[in-house]
Short mmCIF file of C-alpha atoms and ligand atoms in Angstrom, two decimals:
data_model
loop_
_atom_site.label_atom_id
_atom_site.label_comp_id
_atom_site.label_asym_id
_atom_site.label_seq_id
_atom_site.Cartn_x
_atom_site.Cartn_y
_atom_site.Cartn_z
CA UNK A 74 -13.99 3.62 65.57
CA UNK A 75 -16.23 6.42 64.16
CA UNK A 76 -14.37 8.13 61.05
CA UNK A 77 -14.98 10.77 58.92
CA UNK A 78 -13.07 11.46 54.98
CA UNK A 79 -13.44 14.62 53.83
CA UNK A 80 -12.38 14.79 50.45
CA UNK A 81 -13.54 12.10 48.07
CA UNK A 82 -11.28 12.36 45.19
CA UNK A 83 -8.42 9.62 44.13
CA UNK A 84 -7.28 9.79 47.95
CA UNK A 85 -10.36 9.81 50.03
CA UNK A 86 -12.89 7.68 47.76
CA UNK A 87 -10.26 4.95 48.34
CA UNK A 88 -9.42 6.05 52.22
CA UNK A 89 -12.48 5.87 52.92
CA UNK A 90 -13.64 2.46 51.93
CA UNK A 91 -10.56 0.87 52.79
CA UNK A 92 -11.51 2.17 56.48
CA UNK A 93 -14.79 0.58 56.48
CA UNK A 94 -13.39 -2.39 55.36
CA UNK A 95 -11.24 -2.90 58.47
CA UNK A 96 -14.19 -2.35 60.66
CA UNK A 97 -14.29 1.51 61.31
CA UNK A 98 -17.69 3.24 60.72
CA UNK A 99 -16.89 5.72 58.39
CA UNK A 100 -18.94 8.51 56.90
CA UNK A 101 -17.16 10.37 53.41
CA UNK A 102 -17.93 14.20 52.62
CA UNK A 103 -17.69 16.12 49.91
CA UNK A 104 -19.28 19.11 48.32
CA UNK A 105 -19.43 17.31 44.98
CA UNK A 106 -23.03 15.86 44.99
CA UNK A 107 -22.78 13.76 42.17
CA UNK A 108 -19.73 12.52 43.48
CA UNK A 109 -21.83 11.97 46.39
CA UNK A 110 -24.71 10.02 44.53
CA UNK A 111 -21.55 7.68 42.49
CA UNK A 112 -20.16 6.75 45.29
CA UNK A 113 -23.31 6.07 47.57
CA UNK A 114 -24.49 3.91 44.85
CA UNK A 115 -22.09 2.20 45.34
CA UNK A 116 -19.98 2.68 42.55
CA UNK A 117 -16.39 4.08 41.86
CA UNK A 118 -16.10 7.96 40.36
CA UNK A 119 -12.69 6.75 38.30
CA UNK A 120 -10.67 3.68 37.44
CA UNK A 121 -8.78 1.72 40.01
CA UNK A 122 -8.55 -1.57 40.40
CA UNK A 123 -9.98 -3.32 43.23
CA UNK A 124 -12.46 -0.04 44.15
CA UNK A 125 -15.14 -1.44 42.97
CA UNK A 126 -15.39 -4.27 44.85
CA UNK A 127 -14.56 -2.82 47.77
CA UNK A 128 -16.94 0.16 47.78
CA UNK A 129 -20.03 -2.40 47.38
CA UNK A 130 -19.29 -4.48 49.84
CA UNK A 131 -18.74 -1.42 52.19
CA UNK A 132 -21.63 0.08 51.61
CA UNK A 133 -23.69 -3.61 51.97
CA UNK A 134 -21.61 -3.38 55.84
CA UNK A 135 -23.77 -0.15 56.40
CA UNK A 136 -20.05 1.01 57.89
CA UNK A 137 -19.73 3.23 55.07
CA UNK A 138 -21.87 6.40 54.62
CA UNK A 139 -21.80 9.67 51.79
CA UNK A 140 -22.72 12.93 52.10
CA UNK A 141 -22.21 17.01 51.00
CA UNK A 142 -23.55 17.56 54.76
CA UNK A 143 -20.53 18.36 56.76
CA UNK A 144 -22.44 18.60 60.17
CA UNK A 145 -22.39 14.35 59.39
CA UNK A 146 -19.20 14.40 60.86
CA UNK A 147 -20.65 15.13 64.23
CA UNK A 148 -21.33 11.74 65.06
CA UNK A 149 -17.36 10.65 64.46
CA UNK A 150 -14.14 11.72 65.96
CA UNK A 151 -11.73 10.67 64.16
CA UNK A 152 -11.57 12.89 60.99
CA UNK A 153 -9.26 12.71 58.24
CA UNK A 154 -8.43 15.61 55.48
CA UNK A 155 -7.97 13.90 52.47
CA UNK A 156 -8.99 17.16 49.87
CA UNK A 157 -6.30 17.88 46.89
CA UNK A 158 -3.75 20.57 47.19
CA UNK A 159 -2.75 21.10 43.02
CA UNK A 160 -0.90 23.66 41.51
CA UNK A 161 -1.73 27.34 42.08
CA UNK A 162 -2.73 29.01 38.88
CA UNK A 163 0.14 31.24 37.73
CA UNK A 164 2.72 30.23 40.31
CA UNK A 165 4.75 26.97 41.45
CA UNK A 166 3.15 26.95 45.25
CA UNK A 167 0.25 24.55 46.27
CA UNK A 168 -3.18 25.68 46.09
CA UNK A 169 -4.17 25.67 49.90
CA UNK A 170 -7.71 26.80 49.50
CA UNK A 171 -9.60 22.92 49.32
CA UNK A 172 -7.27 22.60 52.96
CA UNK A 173 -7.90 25.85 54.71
CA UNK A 174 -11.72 25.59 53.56
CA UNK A 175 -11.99 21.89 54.40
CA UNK A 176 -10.51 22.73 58.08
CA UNK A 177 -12.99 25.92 58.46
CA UNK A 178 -16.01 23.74 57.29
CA UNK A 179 -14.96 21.26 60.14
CA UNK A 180 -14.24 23.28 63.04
CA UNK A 181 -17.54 23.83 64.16
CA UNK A 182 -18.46 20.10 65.09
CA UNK A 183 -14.80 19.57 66.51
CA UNK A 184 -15.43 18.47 70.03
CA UNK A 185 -12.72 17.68 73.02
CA UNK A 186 -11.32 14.22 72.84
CA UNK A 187 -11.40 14.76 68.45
CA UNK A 188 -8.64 13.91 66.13
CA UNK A 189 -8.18 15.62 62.76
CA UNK A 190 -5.55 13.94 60.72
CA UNK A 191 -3.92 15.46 57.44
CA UNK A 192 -3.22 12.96 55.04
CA UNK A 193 -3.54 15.84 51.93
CA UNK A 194 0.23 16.78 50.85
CA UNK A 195 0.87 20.06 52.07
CA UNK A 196 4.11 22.98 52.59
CA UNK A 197 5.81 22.27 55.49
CA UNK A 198 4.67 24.54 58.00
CA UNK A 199 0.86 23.68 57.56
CA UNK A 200 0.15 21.44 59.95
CA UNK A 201 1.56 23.31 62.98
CA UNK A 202 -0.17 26.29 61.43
CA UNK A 203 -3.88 24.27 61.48
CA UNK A 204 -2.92 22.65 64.67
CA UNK A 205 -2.68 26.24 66.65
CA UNK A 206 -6.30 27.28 64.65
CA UNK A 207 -7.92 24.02 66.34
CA UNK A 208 -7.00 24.84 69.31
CA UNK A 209 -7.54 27.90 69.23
CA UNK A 210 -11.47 27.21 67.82
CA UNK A 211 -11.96 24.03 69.32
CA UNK A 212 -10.20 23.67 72.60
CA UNK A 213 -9.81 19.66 73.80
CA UNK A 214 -9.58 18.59 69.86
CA UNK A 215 -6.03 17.72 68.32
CA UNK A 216 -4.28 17.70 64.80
CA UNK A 217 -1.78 15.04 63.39
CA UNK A 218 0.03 14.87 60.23
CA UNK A 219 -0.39 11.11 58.44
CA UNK A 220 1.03 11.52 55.01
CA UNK A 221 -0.28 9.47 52.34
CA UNK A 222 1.88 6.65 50.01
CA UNK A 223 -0.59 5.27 48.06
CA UNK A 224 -0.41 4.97 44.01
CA UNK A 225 -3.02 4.93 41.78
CA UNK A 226 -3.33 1.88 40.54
CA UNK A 227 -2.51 0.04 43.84
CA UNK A 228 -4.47 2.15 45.95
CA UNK A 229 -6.51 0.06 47.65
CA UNK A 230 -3.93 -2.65 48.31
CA UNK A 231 -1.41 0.49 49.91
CA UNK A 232 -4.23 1.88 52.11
CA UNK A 233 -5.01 -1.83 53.28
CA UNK A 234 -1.31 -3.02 54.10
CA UNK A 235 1.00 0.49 53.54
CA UNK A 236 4.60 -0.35 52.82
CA UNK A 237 4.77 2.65 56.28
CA UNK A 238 2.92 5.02 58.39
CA UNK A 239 4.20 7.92 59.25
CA UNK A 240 2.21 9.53 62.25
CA UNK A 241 3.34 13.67 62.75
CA UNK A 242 2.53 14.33 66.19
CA UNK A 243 1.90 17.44 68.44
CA UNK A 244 5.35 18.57 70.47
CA UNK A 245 3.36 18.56 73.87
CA UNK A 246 4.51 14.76 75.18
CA UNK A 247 0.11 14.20 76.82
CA UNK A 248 -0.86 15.45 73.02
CA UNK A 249 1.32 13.60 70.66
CA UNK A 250 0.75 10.27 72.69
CA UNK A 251 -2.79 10.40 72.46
CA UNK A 252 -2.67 11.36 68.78
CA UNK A 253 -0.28 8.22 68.49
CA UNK A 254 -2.37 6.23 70.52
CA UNK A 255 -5.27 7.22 68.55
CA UNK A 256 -3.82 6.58 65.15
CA UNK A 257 -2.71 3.69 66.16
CA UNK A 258 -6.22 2.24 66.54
CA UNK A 259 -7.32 3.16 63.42
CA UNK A 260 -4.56 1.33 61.56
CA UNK A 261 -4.16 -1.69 64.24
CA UNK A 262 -4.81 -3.87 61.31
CA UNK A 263 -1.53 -3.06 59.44
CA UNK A 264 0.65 -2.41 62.46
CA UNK A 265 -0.23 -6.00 63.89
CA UNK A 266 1.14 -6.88 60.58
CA UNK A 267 4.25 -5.24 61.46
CA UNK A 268 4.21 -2.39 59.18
CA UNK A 269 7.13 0.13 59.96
CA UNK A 270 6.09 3.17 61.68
CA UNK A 271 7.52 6.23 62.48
CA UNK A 272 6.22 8.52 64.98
CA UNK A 273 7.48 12.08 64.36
CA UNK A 274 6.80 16.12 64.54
CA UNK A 275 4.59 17.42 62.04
CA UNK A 276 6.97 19.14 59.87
CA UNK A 277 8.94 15.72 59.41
CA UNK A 278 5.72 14.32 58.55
CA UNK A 279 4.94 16.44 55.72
CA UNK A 280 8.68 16.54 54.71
CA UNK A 281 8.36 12.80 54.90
CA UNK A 282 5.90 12.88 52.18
CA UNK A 283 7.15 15.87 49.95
CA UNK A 284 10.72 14.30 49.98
CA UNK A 285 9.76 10.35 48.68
CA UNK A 286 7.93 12.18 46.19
CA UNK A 287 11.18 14.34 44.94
CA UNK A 288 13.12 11.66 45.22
CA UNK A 289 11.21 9.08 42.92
CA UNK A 290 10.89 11.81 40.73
CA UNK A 291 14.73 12.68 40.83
CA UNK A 292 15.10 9.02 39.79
CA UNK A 293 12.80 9.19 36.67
CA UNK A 294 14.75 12.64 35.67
CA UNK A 295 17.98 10.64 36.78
CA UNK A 296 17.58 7.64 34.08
CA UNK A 297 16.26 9.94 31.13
CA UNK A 298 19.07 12.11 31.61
CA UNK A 299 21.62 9.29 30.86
CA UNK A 300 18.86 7.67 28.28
CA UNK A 301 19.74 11.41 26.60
CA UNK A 302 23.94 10.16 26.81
CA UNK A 303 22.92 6.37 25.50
CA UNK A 304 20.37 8.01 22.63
CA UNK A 305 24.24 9.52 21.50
CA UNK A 306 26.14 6.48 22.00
CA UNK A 307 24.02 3.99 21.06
CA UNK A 308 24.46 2.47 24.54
CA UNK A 309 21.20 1.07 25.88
CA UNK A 310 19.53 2.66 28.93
CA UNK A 311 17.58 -0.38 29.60
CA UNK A 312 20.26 -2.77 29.73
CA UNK A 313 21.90 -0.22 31.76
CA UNK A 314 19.09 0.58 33.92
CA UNK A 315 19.07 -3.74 34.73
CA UNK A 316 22.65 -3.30 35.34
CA UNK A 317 22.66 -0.65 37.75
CA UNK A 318 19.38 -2.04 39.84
CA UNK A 319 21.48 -4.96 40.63
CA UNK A 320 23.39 -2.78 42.99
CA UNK A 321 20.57 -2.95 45.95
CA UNK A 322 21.62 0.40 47.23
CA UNK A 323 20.38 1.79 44.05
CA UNK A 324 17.52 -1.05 43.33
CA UNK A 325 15.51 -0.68 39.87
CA UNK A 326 12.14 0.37 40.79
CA UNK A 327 11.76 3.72 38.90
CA UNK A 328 14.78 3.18 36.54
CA UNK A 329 12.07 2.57 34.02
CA UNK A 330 13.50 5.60 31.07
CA UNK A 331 10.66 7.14 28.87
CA UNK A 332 8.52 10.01 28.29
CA UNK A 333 8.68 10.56 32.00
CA UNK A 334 6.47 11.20 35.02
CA UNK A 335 3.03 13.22 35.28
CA UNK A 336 0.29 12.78 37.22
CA UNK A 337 -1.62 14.48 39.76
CA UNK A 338 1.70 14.17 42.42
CA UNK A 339 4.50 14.19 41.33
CA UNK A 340 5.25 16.82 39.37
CA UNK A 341 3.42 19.79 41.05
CA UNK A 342 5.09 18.43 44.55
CA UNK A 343 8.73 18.81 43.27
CA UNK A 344 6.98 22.44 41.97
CA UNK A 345 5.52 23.35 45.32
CA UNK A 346 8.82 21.93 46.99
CA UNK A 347 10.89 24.31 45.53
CA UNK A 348 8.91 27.32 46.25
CA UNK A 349 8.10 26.70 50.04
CA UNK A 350 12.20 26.27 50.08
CA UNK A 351 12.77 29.43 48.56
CA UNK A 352 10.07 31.24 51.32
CA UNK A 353 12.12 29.26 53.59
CA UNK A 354 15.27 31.07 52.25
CA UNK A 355 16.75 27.70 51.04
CA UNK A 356 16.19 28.33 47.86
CA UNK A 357 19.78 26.97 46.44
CA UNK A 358 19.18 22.99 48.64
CA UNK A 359 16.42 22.07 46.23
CA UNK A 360 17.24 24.05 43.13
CA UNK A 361 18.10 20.96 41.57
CA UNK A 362 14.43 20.11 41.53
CA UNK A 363 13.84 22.40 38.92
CA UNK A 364 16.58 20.42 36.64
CA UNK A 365 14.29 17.29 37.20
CA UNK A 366 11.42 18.64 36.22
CA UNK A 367 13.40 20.62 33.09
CA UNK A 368 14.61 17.36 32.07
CA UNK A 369 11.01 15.13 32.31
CA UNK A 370 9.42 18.36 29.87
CA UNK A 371 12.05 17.86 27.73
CA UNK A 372 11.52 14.32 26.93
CA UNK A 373 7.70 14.50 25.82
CA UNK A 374 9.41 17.34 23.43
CA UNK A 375 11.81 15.10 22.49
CA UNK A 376 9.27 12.60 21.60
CA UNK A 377 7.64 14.96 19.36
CA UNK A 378 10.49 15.62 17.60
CA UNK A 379 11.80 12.14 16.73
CA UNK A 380 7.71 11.70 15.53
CA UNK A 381 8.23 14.72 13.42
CA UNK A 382 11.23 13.34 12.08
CA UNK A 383 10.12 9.58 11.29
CA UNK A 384 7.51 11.22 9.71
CA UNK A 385 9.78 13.20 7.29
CA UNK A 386 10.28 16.31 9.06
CA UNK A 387 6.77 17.81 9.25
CA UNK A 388 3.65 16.52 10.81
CA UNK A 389 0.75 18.04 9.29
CA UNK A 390 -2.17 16.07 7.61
CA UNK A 391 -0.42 12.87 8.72
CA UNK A 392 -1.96 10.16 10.98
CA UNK A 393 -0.76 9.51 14.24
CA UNK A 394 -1.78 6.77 16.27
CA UNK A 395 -1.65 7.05 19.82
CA UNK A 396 -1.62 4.06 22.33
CA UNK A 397 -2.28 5.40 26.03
CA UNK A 398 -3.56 8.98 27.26
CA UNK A 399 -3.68 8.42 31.05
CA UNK A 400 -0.35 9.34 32.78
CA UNK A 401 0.43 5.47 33.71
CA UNK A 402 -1.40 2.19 33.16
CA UNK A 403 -4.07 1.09 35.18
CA UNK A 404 -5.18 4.79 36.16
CA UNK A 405 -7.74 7.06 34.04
CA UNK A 406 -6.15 9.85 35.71
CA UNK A 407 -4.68 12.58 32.81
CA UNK A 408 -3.56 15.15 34.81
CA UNK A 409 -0.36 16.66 33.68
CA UNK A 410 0.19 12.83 31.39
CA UNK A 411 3.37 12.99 29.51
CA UNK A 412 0.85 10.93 26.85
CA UNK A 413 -2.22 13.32 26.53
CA UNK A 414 0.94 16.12 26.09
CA UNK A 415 2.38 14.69 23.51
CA UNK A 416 -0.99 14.09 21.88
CA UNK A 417 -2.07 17.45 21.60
CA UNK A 418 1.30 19.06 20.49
CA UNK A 419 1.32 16.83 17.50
CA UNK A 420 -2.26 18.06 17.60
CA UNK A 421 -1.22 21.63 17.30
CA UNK A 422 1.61 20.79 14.65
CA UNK A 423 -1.25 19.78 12.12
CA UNK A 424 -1.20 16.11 12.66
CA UNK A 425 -4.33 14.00 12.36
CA UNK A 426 -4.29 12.59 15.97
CA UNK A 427 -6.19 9.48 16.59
CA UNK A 428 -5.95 8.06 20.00
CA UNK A 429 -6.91 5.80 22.31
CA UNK A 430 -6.66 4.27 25.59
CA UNK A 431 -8.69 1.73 27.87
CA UNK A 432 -9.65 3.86 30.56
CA UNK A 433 -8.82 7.32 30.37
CA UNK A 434 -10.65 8.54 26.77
CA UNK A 435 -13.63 9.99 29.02
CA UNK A 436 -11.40 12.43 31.16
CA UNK A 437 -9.26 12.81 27.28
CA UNK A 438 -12.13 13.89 25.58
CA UNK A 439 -13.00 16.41 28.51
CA UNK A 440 -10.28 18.05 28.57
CA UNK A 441 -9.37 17.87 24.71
CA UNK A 442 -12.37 17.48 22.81
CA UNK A 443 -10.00 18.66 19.28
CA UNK A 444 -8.81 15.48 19.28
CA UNK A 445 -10.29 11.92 17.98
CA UNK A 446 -10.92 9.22 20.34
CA UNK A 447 -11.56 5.48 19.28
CA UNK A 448 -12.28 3.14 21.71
CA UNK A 449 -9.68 0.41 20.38
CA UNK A 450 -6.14 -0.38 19.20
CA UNK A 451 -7.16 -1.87 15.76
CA UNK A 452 -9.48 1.69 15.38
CA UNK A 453 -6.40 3.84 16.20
CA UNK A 454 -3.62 2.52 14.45
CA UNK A 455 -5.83 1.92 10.87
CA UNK A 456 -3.87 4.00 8.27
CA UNK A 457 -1.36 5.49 10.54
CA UNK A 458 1.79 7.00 9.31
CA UNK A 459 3.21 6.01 12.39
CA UNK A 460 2.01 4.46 15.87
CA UNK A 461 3.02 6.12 19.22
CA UNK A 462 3.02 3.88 22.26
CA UNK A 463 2.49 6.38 25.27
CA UNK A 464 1.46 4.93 28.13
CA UNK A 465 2.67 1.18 29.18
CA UNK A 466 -1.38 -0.79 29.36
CA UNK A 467 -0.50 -4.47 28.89
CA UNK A 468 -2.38 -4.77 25.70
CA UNK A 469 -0.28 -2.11 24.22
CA UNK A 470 3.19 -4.08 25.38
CA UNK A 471 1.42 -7.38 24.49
CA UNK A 472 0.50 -6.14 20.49
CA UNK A 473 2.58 -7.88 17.86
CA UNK A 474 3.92 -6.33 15.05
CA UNK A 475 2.16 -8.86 12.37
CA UNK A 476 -1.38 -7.86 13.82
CA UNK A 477 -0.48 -4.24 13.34
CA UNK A 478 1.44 -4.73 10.12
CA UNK A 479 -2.14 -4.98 7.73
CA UNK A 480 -3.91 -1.77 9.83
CA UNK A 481 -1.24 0.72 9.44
CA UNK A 482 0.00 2.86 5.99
CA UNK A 483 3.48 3.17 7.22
CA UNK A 484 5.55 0.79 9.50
CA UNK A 485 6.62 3.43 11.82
CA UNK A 486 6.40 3.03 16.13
CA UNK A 487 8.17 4.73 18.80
CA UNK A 488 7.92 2.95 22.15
CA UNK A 489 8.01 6.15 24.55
CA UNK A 490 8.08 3.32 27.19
CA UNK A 491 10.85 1.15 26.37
CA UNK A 492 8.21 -1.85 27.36
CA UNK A 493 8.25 -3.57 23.38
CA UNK A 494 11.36 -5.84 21.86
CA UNK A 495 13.02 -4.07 18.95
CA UNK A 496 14.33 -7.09 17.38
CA UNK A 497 10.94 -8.49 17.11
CA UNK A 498 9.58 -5.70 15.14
CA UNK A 499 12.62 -4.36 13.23
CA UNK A 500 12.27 -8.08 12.09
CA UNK A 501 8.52 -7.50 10.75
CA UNK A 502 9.82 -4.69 8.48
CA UNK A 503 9.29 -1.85 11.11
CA UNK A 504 11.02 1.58 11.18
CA UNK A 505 11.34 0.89 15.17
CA UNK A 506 12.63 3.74 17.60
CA UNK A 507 12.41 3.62 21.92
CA UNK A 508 13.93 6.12 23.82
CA UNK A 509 17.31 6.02 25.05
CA UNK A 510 17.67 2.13 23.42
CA UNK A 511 19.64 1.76 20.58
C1 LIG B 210 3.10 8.89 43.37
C2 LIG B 210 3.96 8.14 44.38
O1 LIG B 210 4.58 7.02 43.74
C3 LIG B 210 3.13 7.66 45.56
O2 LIG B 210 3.94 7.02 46.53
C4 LIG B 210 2.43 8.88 46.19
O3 LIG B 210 1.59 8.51 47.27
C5 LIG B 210 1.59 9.56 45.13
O4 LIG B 210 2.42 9.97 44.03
C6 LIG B 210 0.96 10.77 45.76
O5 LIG B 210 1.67 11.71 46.13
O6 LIG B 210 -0.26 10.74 46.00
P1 LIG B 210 1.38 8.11 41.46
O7 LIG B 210 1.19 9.56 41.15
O8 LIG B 210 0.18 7.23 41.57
O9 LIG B 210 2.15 7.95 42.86
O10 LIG B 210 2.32 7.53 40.31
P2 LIG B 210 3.72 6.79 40.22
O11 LIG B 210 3.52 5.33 40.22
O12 LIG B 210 4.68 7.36 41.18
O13 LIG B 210 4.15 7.22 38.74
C7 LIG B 210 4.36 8.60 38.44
C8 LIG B 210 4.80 8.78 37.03
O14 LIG B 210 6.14 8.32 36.84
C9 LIG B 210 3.98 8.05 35.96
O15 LIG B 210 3.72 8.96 34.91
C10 LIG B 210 4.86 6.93 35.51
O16 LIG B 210 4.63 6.54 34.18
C11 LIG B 210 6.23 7.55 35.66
N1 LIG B 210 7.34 6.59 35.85
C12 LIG B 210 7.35 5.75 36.91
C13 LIG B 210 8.39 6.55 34.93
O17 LIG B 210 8.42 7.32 33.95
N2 LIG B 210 9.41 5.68 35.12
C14 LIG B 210 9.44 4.82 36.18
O18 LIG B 210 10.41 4.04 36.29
C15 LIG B 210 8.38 4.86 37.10
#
């Protein structure tokens, strides 16, 4: 099939590959031209494993095309909006410009017998609101809503074999089948694998999305909220956390306590959740939202503070190590990371900030160029009052506390991960603190 991606960012520059690869011809737009240029060379705009790869040998098909020129998509008919929808400046709502401009930009080389698919995460409402302005524009083309799962990190593997698909369909019975039928070309690959999917209305589809994303998020608040009870009881939330997953109705994916979630997802969909309820005059359903994302702030300030306090109640002029900026291993993506957060309040507090992280010190220094970036572990930690392990990379949970030992001034670490074994490094002489553990 004939594809077009518009949107290259962490969604489409892996969609779009990962289409190529199961034999569609694809063709990726964006307005970005040196986006553009990356990714027609041939090589990935950010870190994520497996990208690489799959981007050159895409490109070598000649499947996979890149371009700012939107009238590219002429050729294709299956077209798929993958643009961002962040945070509004100033309010909780999504940003809809990147959609409503990436649909007007399209609209002109819609033909009959076209499919535009949303995969960008949007309010409910949107896609029966785009559907009627296709119609309207382009009479004989059609809209469906096909939320994206994927996680940075894993991306490629979830677009290749999704754990679901969720097609959103139009109501009229001749329209939604063919949408179906349609989408179910395009991913024939995965559903001959017998991947689950769900065939739906459009606002299911988007609530679909919204709602996994609330609810893993719900379970990140849920387990930092009791870490807060253990922290007073010297219980310990990991142990806990184990005993709890057991139970498969509750499972322990995302039990993982910490400094909490951030990302580009996560928490500016529980923000945008709560403010399309409240135009939807259900205001009071997801006001708990607001307590889950109340309670992940609070534990990056509570991080700060039990730094401050390790380090004798005040943090200025002494050295802080930090171990991760991005918001999660194997990403370089810092938007809204717990990590970077924490970095730059200690930052503000008068600390001496060193930090450092495998792949995301680029995007750091971008957005904070105050702080100090070194490009390794040893680099970071040398004469720190105390080390700060932010974000879980396996080098970070693999370090030992007699390689460390030499490097540092004081023996002081705080695992804002719960990933490192206090026994072990209470037993090399360190003053060692985790979050919620005893
Ligand atoms: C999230 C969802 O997991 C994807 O299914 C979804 O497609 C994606 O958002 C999206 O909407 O595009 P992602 O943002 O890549 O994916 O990150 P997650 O793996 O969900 O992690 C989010 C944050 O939660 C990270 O900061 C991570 O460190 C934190 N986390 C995760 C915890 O603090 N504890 C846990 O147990 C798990």
């Amino acid at each position: 099939m004939k594809l077009s991606v518009i949107g290259l960012g962490y969604l489409g520059a892996v969609h779009a590959p990962c289409m190529a690869e199961l034999g569609h011809e694809v063709v990726g737009v964006d307005i970005d031209q040196a986006k553009i240029d990356t990714l027609s060379s041939g090589q990935a705009p950010f870190y994520e494993p497996g990208l690489p790869e799959i981007l050159k040998s895409a490109t070598a098909s000649g499947r996979l095309e890149f371009t700012t020129n939107m009238s590219a998509v002429a050729d294709t008919t299956v077209h798929f909006i993958a643009v961002g929808t962040p945070q509004k400046q100033g309010s909780h709502s999504a940003d809809m410009t990147y959609v409503n401009a990436a649909i007007d930009a399209l609209i002109p080389f819609l033909k009959p017998g076209d499919l535009v698919v949303g995969k960008s995460t949007v309010p409910v409402g949107t896609a029966a609101r785009l559907a009627a302005k296709i119609r309207a524009a382009a009479p004989g083309a059609e809209l469906a809503w096909n939320p994206e799962f994927l996680r940075e990190g894993f991306a490629v593997q979830d677009t290749i074999s999704p754990d679901r698909l969720v097609f959103g369909v139009a109501p009229e019975p001749t329209a939604g089948d063919w949408s179906a039928q349609t989408l179910r070309k395009v991913y024939a690959k995965a559903l001959s694998e017998h991947t689950p999917l769900v065939v739906t209305d459009y606002a299911t589809a988007e609530l679909v999305k919204i709602s996994a994303n609330a609810f893993l998020a719900t379970k990140i608040s849920f387990i930092n909220a009791i870490s807060e009870i253990t922290e007073v009881t010297g219980a310990n939330i990991t142990e806990l956390a184990d005993a709890i997953g057991y139970d498969t109705r509750i499972g322990r994916r995302f039990l993982n306590a910490g400094i909490g979630f951030g990302g580009g997802c996560l928490p500016k969909d529980i923000r945008a959740f709560v403010a399309r309820a409240e135009e939807l005059g259900r205001g009071e359903s997801l006001n708990f939202l607001k307590e889950i994302d109340t309670i992940n702030l609070r534990r990056r300030q509570h991080l700060v503070e039990m730094t401050i306090e390790a380090l004798g109640g005040r943090a200025f002029q002494k050295r802080v190590a930090i171990l991760g900026l991005a918001f999660k291993p194997e990403s370089d993506d810092i938007r809204d990371s717990p990590a970077l957060d924490i970095a730059v309040q200690l930052h503000g507090l008068g600390a001496t900030v060193t930090a450092t992280d495998p792949h995301a010190i680029h995007n750091a220094q971008q957005k904070h160029p105050q702080l100090s970036f070194v490009d390794s572990l040893a680099k970071a930690v040398e004469h720190a009052d105390i080390v700060l392990l932010l974000t879980e990379w396996n080098q970070y949970r693999d370090m030992r506390p007699e390689e460390l030992a030499p490097l540092v001034a004081n023996k002081n670490i705080i695992d804002g991960r719960n990933v490192l074994d206090p026994t072990q490094w209470r037993r090399g002489g360190w003053n060692f603190q985790s979050l919620g553990r005893p």
